[in-house]
PDB file of C-alpha atoms in Angstrom:
ATOM      1  CA  MET A   1     -77.249 -51.426  87.661  1.00 47.00           C
ATOM      2  CA  SER A   2     -74.886 -51.796  84.705  1.00 48.00           C
ATOM      3  CA  ALA A   3     -74.775 -54.947  82.754  1.00 51.00           C
ATOM      4  CA  TYR A   4     -70.819 -54.835  82.575  1.00 49.00           C
ATOM      5  CA  PRO A   5     -68.556 -55.319  85.518  1.00 54.00           C
ATOM      6  CA  ALA A   6     -66.572 -52.283  86.865  1.00 52.00           C
ATOM      7  CA  SER A   7     -63.470 -53.509  85.320  1.00 53.00           C
ATOM      8  CA  THR A   8     -65.113 -53.856  81.967  1.00 49.00           C
ATOM      9  CA  ARG A   9     -66.650 -50.393  82.088  1.00 50.00           C
ATOM     10  CA  THR A  10     -63.277 -48.912  82.935  1.00 49.00           C
ATOM     11  CA  SER A  11     -61.656 -50.693  80.018  1.00 50.00           C
ATOM     12  CA  LEU A  12     -64.471 -49.476  77.549  1.00 47.00           C
ATOM     13  CA  ARG A  13     -64.067 -45.845  78.838  1.00 51.00           C
ATOM     14  CA  HIS A  14     -60.397 -45.905  78.300  1.00 49.00           C
ATOM     15  CA  ARG A  15     -60.794 -47.413  74.880  1.00 50.00           C
ATOM     16  CA  ALA A  16     -63.389 -44.698  73.955  1.00 46.00           C
ATOM     17  CA  THR A  17     -61.222 -41.921  75.101  1.00 47.00           C
ATOM     18  CA  SER A  18     -58.232 -43.191  73.218  1.00 47.00           C
ATOM     19  CA  SER A  19     -60.219 -43.623  70.000  1.00 46.00           C
ATOM     20  CA  VAL A  20     -61.500 -39.979  70.077  1.00 44.00           C
ATOM     21  CA  SER A  21     -58.116 -38.398  71.057  1.00 48.00           C
ATOM     22  CA  LEU A  22     -56.019 -40.043  68.351  1.00 46.00           C
ATOM     23  CA  PRO A  23     -57.779 -38.428  65.205  1.00 49.00           C
ATOM     24  CA  LEU A  24     -57.629 -35.013  67.017  1.00 45.00           C
ATOM     25  CA  ALA A  25     -53.905 -35.408  67.637  1.00 46.00           C
ATOM     26  CA  VAL A  26     -53.291 -36.402  64.087  1.00 46.00           C
ATOM     27  CA  ILE A  27     -55.251 -33.342  62.743  1.00 46.00           C
ATOM     28  CA  ALA A  28     -53.567 -31.066  65.173  1.00 47.00           C
ATOM     29  CA  GLY A  29     -50.293 -32.351  63.879  1.00 52.00           C
ATOM     30  CA  LEU A  30     -51.185 -31.728  60.391  1.00 50.00           C
ATOM     31  CA  HIS A  31     -52.139 -27.938  60.760  1.00 55.00           C
ATOM     32  CA  PRO A  32     -48.482 -26.679  60.604  1.00 57.00           C
ATOM     33  CA  LYS A  33     -47.944 -28.303  57.209  1.00 57.00           C
ATOM     34  CA  ARG A  34     -51.066 -26.861  55.786  1.00 61.00           C
ATOM     35  CA  ASN A  35     -50.077 -23.459  56.969  1.00 64.00           C
ATOM     36  CA  ARG A  36     -46.768 -23.809  55.258  1.00 69.00           C
ATOM     37  CA  ASN A  37     -48.350 -24.958  52.040  1.00 71.00           C
ATOM     38  CA  ARG A  38     -50.704 -22.036  52.148  1.00 74.00           C
ATOM     39  CA  THR A  39     -47.759 -19.558  52.751  1.00 77.00           C
ATOM     40  CA  LEU A  40     -45.763 -21.081  50.020  1.00 78.00           C
ATOM     41  CA  LEU A  41     -48.734 -20.819  47.554  1.00 79.00           C
ATOM     42  CA  LEU A  42     -49.321 -17.266  48.458  1.00 80.00           C
ATOM     43  CA  THR A  43     -45.652 -16.497  47.871  1.00 81.00           C
ATOM     44  CA  LEU A  44     -45.611 -17.964  44.479  1.00 79.00           C
ATOM     45  CA  LEU A  45     -48.822 -16.062  43.532  1.00 80.00           C
ATOM     46  CA  ALA A  46     -47.152 -12.795  44.646  1.00 79.00           C
ATOM     47  CA  ILE A  47     -44.085 -13.561  42.624  1.00 83.00           C
ATOM     48  CA  VAL A  48     -46.085 -14.318  39.534  1.00 78.00           C
ATOM     49  CA  SER A  49     -48.131 -11.195  39.971  1.00 77.00           C
ATOM     50  CA  LEU A  50     -45.048  -8.957  40.361  1.00 76.00           C
ATOM     51  CA  SER A  51     -43.540 -10.554  37.309  1.00 75.00           C
ATOM     52  CA  VAL A  52     -46.585  -9.844  35.138  1.00 72.00           C
ATOM     53  CA  PHE A  53     -46.871  -6.384  36.390  1.00 71.00           C
ATOM     54  CA  PHE A  54     -43.121  -5.746  35.567  1.00 69.00           C
ATOM     55  CA  VAL A  55     -43.512  -7.178  32.085  1.00 65.00           C
ATOM     56  CA  CYS A  56     -46.619  -5.167  31.346  1.00 66.00           C
ATOM     57  CA  SER A  57     -45.036  -2.005  32.504  1.00 67.00           C
ATOM     58  CA  ARG A  58     -41.768  -2.633  30.675  1.00 66.00           C
ATOM     59  CA  TYR A  59     -43.220  -3.612  27.300  1.00 60.00           C
ATOM     60  CA  PRO A  60     -46.695  -2.153  27.172  1.00 56.00           C
ATOM     61  CA  ILE A  61     -47.183  -2.159  23.364  1.00 49.00           C
ATOM     62  CA  PRO A  62     -46.676  -5.745  22.534  1.00 46.00           C
ATOM     63  CA  MET A  63     -48.913  -6.855  25.465  1.00 44.00           C
ATOM     64  CA  SER A  64     -51.702  -4.402  24.302  1.00 43.00           C
ATOM     65  CA  PRO A  65     -54.545  -6.319  22.558  1.00 45.00           C
ATOM     66  CA  ALA A  66     -55.387  -3.200  20.577  1.00 45.00           C
ATOM     67  CA  TYR A  67     -51.938  -3.085  19.119  1.00 42.00           C
ATOM     68  CA  LEU A  68     -52.234  -6.716  17.986  1.00 43.00           C
ATOM     69  CA  ARG A  69     -55.601  -6.163  16.369  1.00 47.00           C
ATOM     70  CA  TRP A  70     -54.577  -2.871  14.629  1.00 46.00           C
ATOM     71  CA  PRO A  71     -54.312  -3.475  10.855  1.00 50.00           C
ATOM     72  CA  VAL A  72     -51.077  -2.082   9.408  1.00 46.00           C
ATOM     73  CA  ASP A  73     -52.660  -0.411   6.411  1.00 49.00           C
ATOM     74  CA  SER A  74     -55.601   1.150   8.259  1.00 50.00           C
ATOM     75  CA  GLU A  75     -55.844   4.482  10.028  1.00 53.00           C
ATOM     76  CA  PRO A  76     -55.762   4.325  13.917  1.00 51.00           C
ATOM     77  CA  SER A  77     -58.903   5.382  15.680  1.00 53.00           C
ATOM     78  CA  ASP A  78     -59.085   7.784  18.612  1.00 52.00           C
ATOM     79  CA  ASP A  79     -59.083   5.065  21.209  1.00 52.00           C
ATOM     80  CA  GLN A  80     -56.022   3.304  19.649  1.00 50.00           C
ATOM     81  CA  LEU A  81     -52.399   4.181  20.718  1.00 49.00           C
ATOM     82  CA  VAL A  82     -50.660   6.466  18.145  1.00 49.00           C
ATOM     83  CA  LEU A  83     -46.839   6.150  18.247  1.00 49.00           C
ATOM     84  CA  PRO A  84     -44.869   9.390  17.623  1.00 50.00           C
ATOM     85  CA  VAL A  85     -43.035   9.661  14.317  1.00 48.00           C
ATOM     86  CA  GLN A  86     -39.340   9.169  14.839  1.00 49.00           C
ATOM     87  CA  PRO A  87     -37.101  11.578  13.151  1.00 49.00           C
ATOM     88  CA  HIS A  88     -34.396  10.523  10.634  1.00 47.00           C
ATOM     89  CA  PRO A  89     -31.169   9.216  12.173  1.00 44.00           C
ATOM     90  CA  PRO A  90     -28.931  12.100  12.913  1.00 44.00           C
ATOM     91  CA  GLU A  91     -26.055  10.510  10.875  1.00 41.00           C
ATOM     92  CA  THR A  92     -27.781  11.270   7.517  1.00 40.00           C
ATOM     93  CA  ALA A  93     -27.767  14.947   8.119  1.00 37.00           C
ATOM     94  CA  PRO A  94     -23.945  15.538   7.749  1.00 37.00           C
ATOM     95  CA  LYS A  95     -23.929  13.791   4.413  1.00 36.00           C
ATOM     96  CA  LYS A  96     -26.691  16.146   3.006  1.00 35.00           C
ATOM     97  CA  HIS A  97     -24.914  19.187   4.434  1.00 33.00           C
ATOM     98  CA  HIS A  98     -21.598  18.018   2.773  1.00 35.00           C
ATOM     99  CA  GLN A  99     -23.354  17.439  -0.577  1.00 35.00           C
ATOM    100  CA  LYS A 100     -24.835  21.000  -0.382  1.00 36.00           C
ATOM    101  CA  LEU A 101     -21.497  22.511   0.360  1.00 37.00           C
ATOM    102  CA  ALA A 102     -19.867  20.584  -2.392  1.00 41.00           C
ATOM    103  CA  GLY A 103     -22.400  21.685  -4.900  1.00 50.00           C
ATOM    104  CA  GLY A 104     -22.778  25.278  -3.648  1.00 61.00           C
ATOM    105  CA  ARG A 105     -20.311  26.692  -6.129  1.00 74.00           C
ATOM    106  CA  PRO A 106     -20.087  25.032  -9.567  1.00 87.00           C
ATOM    107  CA  SER A 107     -16.737  24.335 -11.169  1.00 85.00           C
ATOM    108  CA  ILE A 108     -15.333  26.719 -13.759  1.00 92.00           C
ATOM    109  CA  THR A 109     -16.266  26.061 -17.368  1.00 94.00           C
ATOM    110  CA  LEU A 110     -13.446  26.075 -19.853  1.00 96.00           C
ATOM    111  CA  THR A 111     -13.521  27.294 -23.385  1.00 97.00           C
ATOM    112  CA  PRO A 112     -12.034  25.206 -26.033  1.00 97.00           C
ATOM    113  CA  GLU A 113      -9.015  27.422 -26.104  1.00 97.00           C
ATOM    114  CA  GLN A 114      -8.548  27.263 -22.345  1.00 97.00           C
ATOM    115  CA  GLU A 115      -9.139  23.414 -22.360  1.00 98.00           C
ATOM    116  CA  LEU A 116      -6.344  23.000 -24.972  1.00 98.00           C
ATOM    117  CA  ALA A 117      -3.999  25.095 -22.859  1.00 98.00           C
ATOM    118  CA  ALA A 118      -4.907  23.267 -19.696  1.00 98.00           C
ATOM    119  CA  VAL A 119      -4.454  19.841 -21.291  1.00 98.00           C
ATOM    120  CA  SER A 120      -1.137  20.878 -22.837  1.00 98.00           C
ATOM    121  CA  SER A 121       0.096  22.388 -19.606  1.00 97.00           C
ATOM    122  CA  PHE A 122      -0.788  19.266 -17.650  1.00 97.00           C
ATOM    123  CA  LEU A 123       0.885  16.917 -20.207  1.00 97.00           C
ATOM    124  CA  ALA A 124       4.141  19.108 -20.556  1.00 96.00           C
ATOM    125  CA  SER A 125       4.616  19.628 -16.900  1.00 94.00           C
ATOM    126  CA  LEU A 126       5.506  16.008 -15.982  1.00 94.00           C
ATOM    127  CA  PRO A 127       5.979  13.022 -18.391  1.00 91.00           C
ATOM    128  CA  GLN A 128       3.923  10.685 -16.057  1.00 94.00           C
ATOM    129  CA  ASN A 129       0.867  12.890 -16.332  1.00 96.00           C
ATOM    130  CA  VAL A 130      -1.846  10.980 -18.344  1.00 97.00           C
ATOM    131  CA  ILE A 131      -5.516  11.534 -19.185  1.00 97.00           C
ATOM    132  CA  PRO A 132      -7.638   8.934 -17.413  1.00 96.00           C
ATOM    133  CA  LEU A 133      -9.109   6.418 -19.807  1.00 96.00           C
ATOM    134  CA  SER A 134     -12.519   6.869 -18.301  1.00 96.00           C
ATOM    135  CA  VAL A 135     -12.763  10.398 -19.731  1.00 97.00           C
ATOM    136  CA  ASP A 136     -15.208  10.733 -22.581  1.00 97.00           C
ATOM    137  CA  PRO A 137     -13.094  12.598 -25.194  1.00 97.00           C
ATOM    138  CA  SER A 138     -16.244  14.005 -27.009  1.00 97.00           C
ATOM    139  CA  LEU A 139     -17.122  15.986 -23.858  1.00 97.00           C
ATOM    140  CA  PRO A 140     -15.310  18.907 -22.148  1.00 97.00           C
ATOM    141  CA  ILE A 141     -12.868  17.458 -19.771  1.00 96.00           C
ATOM    142  CA  ASP A 142     -13.253  17.986 -16.022  1.00 96.00           C
ATOM    143  CA  PRO A 143     -11.015  20.864 -15.136  1.00 96.00           C
ATOM    144  CA  GLU A 144     -10.101  19.198 -11.794  1.00 94.00           C
ATOM    145  CA  LEU A 145      -8.361  16.481 -13.818  1.00 95.00           C
ATOM    146  CA  VAL A 146      -5.775  18.899 -15.518  1.00 96.00           C
ATOM    147  CA  LEU A 147      -5.585  21.974 -13.343  1.00 96.00           C
ATOM    148  CA  ASP A 148      -3.761  22.037  -9.930  1.00 93.00           C
ATOM    149  CA  PHE A 149      -5.926  24.548  -8.120  1.00 94.00           C
ATOM    150  CA  ASP A 150      -9.365  24.697  -6.611  1.00 94.00           C
ATOM    151  CA  THR A 151     -11.695  25.121  -9.795  1.00 93.00           C
ATOM    152  CA  ARG A 152     -14.630  26.204  -7.559  1.00 93.00           C
ATOM    153  CA  SER A 153     -12.754  29.143  -5.902  1.00 93.00           C
ATOM    154  CA  PRO A 154     -13.867  32.750  -6.710  1.00 93.00           C
ATOM    155  CA  ARG A 155     -10.480  33.288  -8.306  1.00 94.00           C
ATOM    156  CA  ALA A 156     -10.515  30.198 -10.490  1.00 95.00           C
ATOM    157  CA  ALA A 157     -11.049  32.183 -13.787  1.00 95.00           C
ATOM    158  CA  GLU A 158      -7.893  34.270 -13.055  1.00 96.00           C
ATOM    159  CA  GLU A 159      -5.935  31.248 -12.364  1.00 96.00           C
ATOM    160  CA  VAL A 160      -7.098  29.732 -15.674  1.00 97.00           C
ATOM    161  CA  GLU A 161      -5.848  32.816 -17.521  1.00 97.00           C
ATOM    162  CA  ARG A 162      -2.386  32.462 -15.782  1.00 97.00           C
ATOM    163  CA  VAL A 163      -2.225  28.809 -16.968  1.00 97.00           C
ATOM    164  CA  VAL A 164      -2.938  29.936 -20.545  1.00 97.00           C
ATOM    165  CA  GLU A 165      -0.262  32.579 -20.487  1.00 97.00           C
ATOM    166  CA  ASP A 166       2.250  30.350 -18.825  1.00 97.00           C
ATOM    167  CA  VAL A 167       1.900  27.205 -20.962  1.00 98.00           C
ATOM    168  CA  TRP A 168       2.256  29.094 -24.391  1.00 98.00           C
ATOM    169  CA  SER A 169       5.081  31.355 -23.024  1.00 97.00           C
ATOM    170  CA  ARG A 170       7.038  28.218 -21.927  1.00 97.00           C
ATOM    171  CA  ASN A 171       5.974  26.236 -25.105  1.00 98.00           C
ATOM    172  CA  PRO A 172       5.524  28.798 -27.885  1.00 98.00           C
ATOM    173  CA  VAL A 173       5.947  25.909 -30.447  1.00 98.00           C
ATOM    174  CA  LEU A 174       4.394  22.576 -29.542  1.00 98.00           C
ATOM    175  CA  LEU A 175       3.980  19.530 -31.842  1.00 98.00           C
ATOM    176  CA  TYR A 176       1.555  16.519 -31.240  1.00 98.00           C
ATOM    177  CA  GLY A 177       2.580  13.804 -33.698  1.00 98.00           C
ATOM    178  CA  LYS A 178       3.401  10.081 -34.160  1.00 97.00           C
ATOM    179  CA  LEU A 179       6.854   8.550 -33.628  1.00 96.00           C
ATOM    180  CA  TYR A 180       7.011   6.658 -37.033  1.00 95.00           C
ATOM    181  CA  SER A 181       4.883   9.009 -39.033  1.00 97.00           C
ATOM    182  CA  PRO A 182       6.614  10.519 -42.124  1.00 97.00           C
ATOM    183  CA  PRO A 183       4.633  13.870 -41.822  1.00 97.00           C
ATOM    184  CA  THR A 184       5.629  14.150 -38.142  1.00 98.00           C
ATOM    185  CA  ARG A 185       9.234  13.626 -38.996  1.00 98.00           C
ATOM    186  CA  GLU A 186       9.184  16.182 -41.714  1.00 98.00           C
ATOM    187  CA  ILE A 187       7.749  18.838 -39.392  1.00 98.00           C
ATOM    188  CA  LYS A 188      10.343  17.902 -36.737  1.00 97.00           C
ATOM    189  CA  SER A 189      13.023  18.397 -39.383  1.00 97.00           C
ATOM    190  CA  ILE A 190      11.675  21.917 -40.348  1.00 97.00           C
ATOM    191  CA  LEU A 191      11.659  22.956 -36.707  1.00 97.00           C
ATOM    192  CA  ALA A 192      15.030  21.500 -36.022  1.00 96.00           C
ATOM    193  CA  SER A 193      16.559  23.723 -38.887  1.00 95.00           C
ATOM    194  CA  LEU A 194      15.285  26.832 -37.110  1.00 96.00           C
ATOM    195  CA  ASN A 195      17.255  26.153 -33.902  1.00 96.00           C
ATOM    196  CA  LEU A 196      14.556  27.615 -31.808  1.00 97.00           C
ATOM    197  CA  ARG A 197      14.748  28.818 -28.186  1.00 96.00           C
ATOM    198  CA  PRO A 198      12.924  27.586 -26.299  1.00 96.00           C
ATOM    199  CA  PRO A 199      13.135  24.323 -28.217  1.00 96.00           C
ATOM    200  CA  PRO A 200       9.848  23.126 -29.478  1.00 97.00           C
ATOM    201  CA  PHE A 201       7.958  20.633 -27.311  1.00 97.00           C
ATOM    202  CA  THR A 202       7.197  17.496 -29.192  1.00 97.00           C
ATOM    203  CA  MET A 203       4.965  14.630 -28.058  1.00 97.00           C
ATOM    204  CA  ASP A 204       4.508  11.359 -29.763  1.00 97.00           C
ATOM    205  CA  VAL A 205       0.882  10.601 -28.885  1.00 98.00           C
ATOM    206  CA  ASP A 206       0.880   7.138 -30.418  1.00 97.00           C
ATOM    207  CA  MET A 207       3.517   6.031 -27.798  1.00 97.00           C
ATOM    208  CA  ARG A 208       1.419   7.103 -24.816  1.00 97.00           C
ATOM    209  CA  ASP A 209      -0.824   5.037 -22.657  1.00 96.00           C
ATOM    210  CA  ASP A 210      -3.559   7.531 -22.880  1.00 97.00           C
ATOM    211  CA  LYS A 211      -3.534   7.855 -26.708  1.00 97.00           C
ATOM    212  CA  GLU A 212      -7.086   6.385 -27.020  1.00 97.00           C
ATOM    213  CA  VAL A 213      -8.488   9.507 -25.237  1.00 98.00           C
ATOM    214  CA  LEU A 214      -5.842  12.051 -25.969  1.00 98.00           C
ATOM    215  CA  GLU A 215      -5.986  11.797 -29.702  1.00 98.00           C
ATOM    216  CA  PRO A 216      -9.788  12.436 -30.036  1.00 98.00           C
ATOM    217  CA  ILE A 217      -9.535  15.284 -27.464  1.00 98.00           C
ATOM    218  CA  LEU A 218      -7.023  16.941 -29.595  1.00 98.00           C
ATOM    219  CA  PHE A 219      -9.126  16.543 -32.743  1.00 98.00           C
ATOM    220  CA  ARG A 220     -12.081  18.162 -30.943  1.00 98.00           C
ATOM    221  CA  LEU A 221     -10.107  21.081 -29.580  1.00 98.00           C
ATOM    222  CA  THR A 222      -8.089  21.995 -32.697  1.00 97.00           C
ATOM    223  CA  ALA A 223     -10.597  20.888 -35.398  1.00 96.00           C
ATOM    224  CA  MET A 224      -7.741  18.959 -37.010  1.00 97.00           C
ATOM    225  CA  PRO A 225      -8.661  15.661 -38.541  1.00 96.00           C
ATOM    226  CA  GLU A 226      -5.401  13.796 -37.893  1.00 96.00           C
ATOM    227  CA  LEU A 227      -1.948  13.933 -36.393  1.00 97.00           C
ATOM    228  CA  PRO A 228       0.468  15.725 -36.510  1.00 98.00           C
ATOM    229  CA  ILE A 229      -0.839  19.018 -35.054  1.00 98.00           C
ATOM    230  CA  LEU A 230       1.440  21.948 -34.900  1.00 98.00           C
ATOM    231  CA  LEU A 231       0.555  24.529 -32.316  1.00 98.00           C
ATOM    232  CA  ILE A 232       2.177  28.033 -32.450  1.00 98.00           C
ATOM    233  CA  ASN A 233       1.233  30.265 -29.403  1.00 97.00           C
ATOM    234  CA  GLY A 234      -1.632  27.692 -28.879  1.00 97.00           C
ATOM    235  CA  GLN A 235      -3.148  27.985 -32.375  1.00 97.00           C
ATOM    236  CA  PRO A 236      -3.053  25.140 -34.851  1.00 98.00           C
ATOM    237  CA  VAL A 237      -1.020  26.013 -38.014  1.00 97.00           C
ATOM    238  CA  GLY A 238      -2.761  23.601 -40.381  1.00 95.00           C
ATOM    239  CA  SER A 239      -1.926  20.608 -42.547  1.00 96.00           C
ATOM    240  CA  LEU A 240       1.587  19.530 -43.669  1.00 96.00           C
ATOM    241  CA  GLU A 241       1.099  21.237 -47.137  1.00 97.00           C
ATOM    242  CA  ARG A 242       0.160  24.530 -45.238  1.00 97.00           C
ATOM    243  CA  ILE A 243       3.258  24.194 -43.071  1.00 97.00           C
ATOM    244  CA  ARG A 244       5.507  23.807 -46.172  1.00 97.00           C
ATOM    245  CA  GLU A 245       4.114  26.813 -47.808  1.00 97.00           C
ATOM    246  CA  MET A 246       4.468  29.011 -44.708  1.00 97.00           C
ATOM    247  CA  HIS A 247       8.087  27.768 -44.319  1.00 97.00           C
ATOM    248  CA  ALA A 248       8.964  28.513 -47.900  1.00 96.00           C
ATOM    249  CA  SER A 249       7.338  32.090 -47.829  1.00 97.00           C
ATOM    250  CA  GLY A 250       8.917  33.004 -44.419  1.00 95.00           C
ATOM    251  CA  GLU A 251       5.343  33.271 -42.829  1.00 97.00           C
ATOM    252  CA  LEU A 252       6.244  30.437 -40.446  1.00 97.00           C
ATOM    253  CA  HIS A 253       9.174  32.305 -39.216  1.00 96.00           C
ATOM    254  CA  ALA A 254       7.303  35.429 -38.523  1.00 97.00           C
ATOM    255  CA  LEU A 255       4.489  33.424 -36.672  1.00 97.00           C
ATOM    256  CA  ILE A 256       7.179  31.812 -34.435  1.00 97.00           C
ATOM    257  CA  LYS A 257       8.871  35.108 -33.629  1.00 97.00           C
ATOM    258  CA  ALA A 258       5.489  36.686 -32.737  1.00 97.00           C
ATOM    259  CA  ALA A 259       4.867  33.766 -30.253  1.00 97.00           C
ATOM    260  CA  GLY A 260       8.193  34.681 -28.344  1.00 96.00           C
ATOM    261  CA  ALA A 261      10.492  32.064 -29.745  1.00 97.00           C
ATOM    262  CA  VAL A 262      13.917  33.108 -30.967  1.00 96.00           C
ATOM    263  CA  ILE A 263      14.973  31.563 -34.337  1.00 95.00           C
ATOM    264  CA  GLY A 264      18.677  30.577 -34.091  1.00 94.00           C
ATOM    265  CA  GLY A 265      18.676  31.001 -30.310  1.00 88.00           C
ATOM    266  CA  GLY A 266      19.248  27.439 -29.825  1.00 78.00           C
ATOM    267  CA  ARG A 267      22.584  27.400 -31.711  1.00 55.00           C
ATOM    268  CA  ARG A 268      23.977  30.519 -29.800  1.00 50.00           C
ATOM    269  CA  ARG A 269      22.906  28.869 -26.606  1.00 42.00           C
ATOM    270  CA  LYS A 270      24.606  25.645 -27.479  1.00 41.00           C
ATOM    271  CA  HIS A 271      27.915  27.645 -28.222  1.00 35.00           C
ATOM    272  CA  GLY A 272      27.643  29.378 -25.004  1.00 35.00           C
ATOM    273  CA  LYS A 273      27.871  26.251 -22.893  1.00 37.00           C
TER     274      LYS A 273
END
């Protein structure tokens, strides 16, 4: 026989059942949240794994420990990664090719007589033609500065001979002098008395912008020590004293006629106007 009344036993049974069923209900209610947390954690792990895999596959060299441990100055071993040698950028090739073409055929070399003719032709053709001040007058001038054709062409030598012939046929008597120099004025007076055709071409070197380089160039090419320099058919006549002697003896007249100029031709041409 039980020590508790029936009503009391019923109350205790109901209380015991309630105390047992409450924690189970709470635990059962917590299971969906635990499952969601587990799913979320697995998803994050999958995303991180995919990201690491993508980075390692996209940038394998920086992620390689062997690359980080490889000294720069040491030779790689067989188990280390050896990168292929990259060729030079393609844009450097055209420059080398262009330099090879430009230096394939050298420019023509002028003799002193040809250089004097080329310089004289260049200066007589246009008043604004000047010798660049960057030119070294002690060295042969670059033919491309004073010739108007391709000095590297196979026919450059023939073209130079045409320049030599043309400049002295157009200017058989040419005088390089100074504007206020008494010797220059005396030579101009002698030439004026001959009334030459074509008239002598005179140039006052001291009045030009390129006098600093032109004057020593003329000294080098004519072997004359100073101005004025009288050229007949491209050849220097000599000093003022020599010109006086040749004029008095008639030798100057014969030399001018041999060069192709006509003595007295200027006066007859003037009357024919």
